PDB file of C-alpha atoms in Angstrom:
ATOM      1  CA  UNK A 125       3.506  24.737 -41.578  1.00 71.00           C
ATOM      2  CA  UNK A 126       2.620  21.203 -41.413  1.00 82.00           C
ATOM      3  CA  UNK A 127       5.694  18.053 -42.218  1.00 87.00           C
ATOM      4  CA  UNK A 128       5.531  14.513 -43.384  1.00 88.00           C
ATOM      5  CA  UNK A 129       8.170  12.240 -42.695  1.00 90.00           C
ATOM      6  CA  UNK A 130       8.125   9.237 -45.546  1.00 92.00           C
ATOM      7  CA  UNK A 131      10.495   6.292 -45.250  1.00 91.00           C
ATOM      8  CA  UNK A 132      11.317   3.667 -47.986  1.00 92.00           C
ATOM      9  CA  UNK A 133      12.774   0.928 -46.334  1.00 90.00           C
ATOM     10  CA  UNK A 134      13.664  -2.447 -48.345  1.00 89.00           C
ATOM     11  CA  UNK A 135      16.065  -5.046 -49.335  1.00 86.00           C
ATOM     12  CA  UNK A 136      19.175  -4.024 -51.016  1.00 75.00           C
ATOM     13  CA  UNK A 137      18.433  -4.009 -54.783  1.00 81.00           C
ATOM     14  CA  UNK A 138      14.423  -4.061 -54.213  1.00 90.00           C
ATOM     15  CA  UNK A 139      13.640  -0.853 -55.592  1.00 90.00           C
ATOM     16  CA  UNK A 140      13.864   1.523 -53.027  1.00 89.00           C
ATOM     17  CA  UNK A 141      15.252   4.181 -55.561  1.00 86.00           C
ATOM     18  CA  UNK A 142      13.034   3.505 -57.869  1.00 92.00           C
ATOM     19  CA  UNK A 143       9.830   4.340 -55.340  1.00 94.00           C
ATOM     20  CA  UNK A 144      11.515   7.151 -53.973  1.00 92.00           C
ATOM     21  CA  UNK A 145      11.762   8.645 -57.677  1.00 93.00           C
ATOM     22  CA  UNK A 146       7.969   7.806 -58.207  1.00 95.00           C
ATOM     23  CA  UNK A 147       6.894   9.645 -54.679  1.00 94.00           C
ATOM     24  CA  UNK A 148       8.907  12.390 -55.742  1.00 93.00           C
ATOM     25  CA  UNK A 149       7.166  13.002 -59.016  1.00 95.00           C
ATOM     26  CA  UNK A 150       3.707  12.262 -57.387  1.00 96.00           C
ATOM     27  CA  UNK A 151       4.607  14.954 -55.091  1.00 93.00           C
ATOM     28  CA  UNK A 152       5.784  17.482 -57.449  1.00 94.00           C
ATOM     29  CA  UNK A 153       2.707  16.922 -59.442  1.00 97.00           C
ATOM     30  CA  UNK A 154       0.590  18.200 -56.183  1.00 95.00           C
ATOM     31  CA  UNK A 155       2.665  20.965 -56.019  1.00 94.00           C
ATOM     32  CA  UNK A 156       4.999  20.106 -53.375  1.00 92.00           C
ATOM     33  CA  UNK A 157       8.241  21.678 -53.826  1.00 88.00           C
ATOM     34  CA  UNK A 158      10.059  21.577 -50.617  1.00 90.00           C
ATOM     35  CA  UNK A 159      11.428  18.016 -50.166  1.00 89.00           C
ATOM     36  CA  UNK A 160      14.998  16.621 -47.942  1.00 87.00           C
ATOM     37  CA  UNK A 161      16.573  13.514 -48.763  1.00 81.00           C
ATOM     38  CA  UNK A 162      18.616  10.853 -46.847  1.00 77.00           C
ATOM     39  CA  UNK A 163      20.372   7.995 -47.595  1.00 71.00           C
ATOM     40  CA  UNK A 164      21.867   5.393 -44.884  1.00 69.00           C
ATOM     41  CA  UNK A 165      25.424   4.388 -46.231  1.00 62.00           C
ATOM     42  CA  UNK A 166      24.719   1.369 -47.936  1.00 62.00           C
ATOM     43  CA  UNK A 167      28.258  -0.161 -46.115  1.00 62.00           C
ATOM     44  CA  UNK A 168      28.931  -3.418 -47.875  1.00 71.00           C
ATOM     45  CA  UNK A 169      30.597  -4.197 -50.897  1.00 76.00           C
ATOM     46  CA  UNK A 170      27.540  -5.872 -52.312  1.00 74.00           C
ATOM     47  CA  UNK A 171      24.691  -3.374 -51.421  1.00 70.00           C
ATOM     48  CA  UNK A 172      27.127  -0.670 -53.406  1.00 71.00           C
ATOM     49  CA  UNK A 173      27.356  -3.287 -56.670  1.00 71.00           C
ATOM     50  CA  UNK A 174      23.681  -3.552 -56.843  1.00 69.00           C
ATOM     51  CA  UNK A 175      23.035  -0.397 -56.498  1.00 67.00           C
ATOM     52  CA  UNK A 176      25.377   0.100 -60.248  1.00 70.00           C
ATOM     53  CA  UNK A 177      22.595   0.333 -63.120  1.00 65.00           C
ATOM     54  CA  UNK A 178      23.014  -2.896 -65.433  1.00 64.00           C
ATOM     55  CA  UNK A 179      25.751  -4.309 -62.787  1.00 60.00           C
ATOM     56  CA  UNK A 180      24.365  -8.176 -63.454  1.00 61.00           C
ATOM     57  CA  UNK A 181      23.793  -8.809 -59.749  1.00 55.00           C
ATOM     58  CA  UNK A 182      20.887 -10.230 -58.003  1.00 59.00           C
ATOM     59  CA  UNK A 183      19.622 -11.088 -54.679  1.00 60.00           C
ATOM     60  CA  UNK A 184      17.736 -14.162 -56.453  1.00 60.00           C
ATOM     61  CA  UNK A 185      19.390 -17.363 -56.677  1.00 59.00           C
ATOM     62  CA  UNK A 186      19.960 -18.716 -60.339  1.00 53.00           C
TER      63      UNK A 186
END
């Protein structure tokens, strides 16, 4: 049996999530079914408040 190791690596708030989610369905749509997941703690109080859907924070100046 042949592995793949894929890593998402980003920014906090870039959108890491949101590629993850997108490899996952491109993967279950080739039939892939067998699939771990980590996450490194996030570990600071602003990484975990942008990570909150619709929290109002940004990494972008305004």
């Amino acid at each position: 049996m042949r592995s793949n190791y894929i890593v998402i690596e980003g920014l906090e708030g870039a959108g890491k999530t949101t590629a993850r989610e997108c490899v996952v369905e491109t993967l279950k749509q080739l039939g892939v079914s067998d699939m771990v997941f980590t996450r490194e703690p996030g570990g600071t109080i602003l990484a975990e408040k942008l990570r909150r859907p619709g929290a109002g924070y940004s990494v972008h100046r305004r």
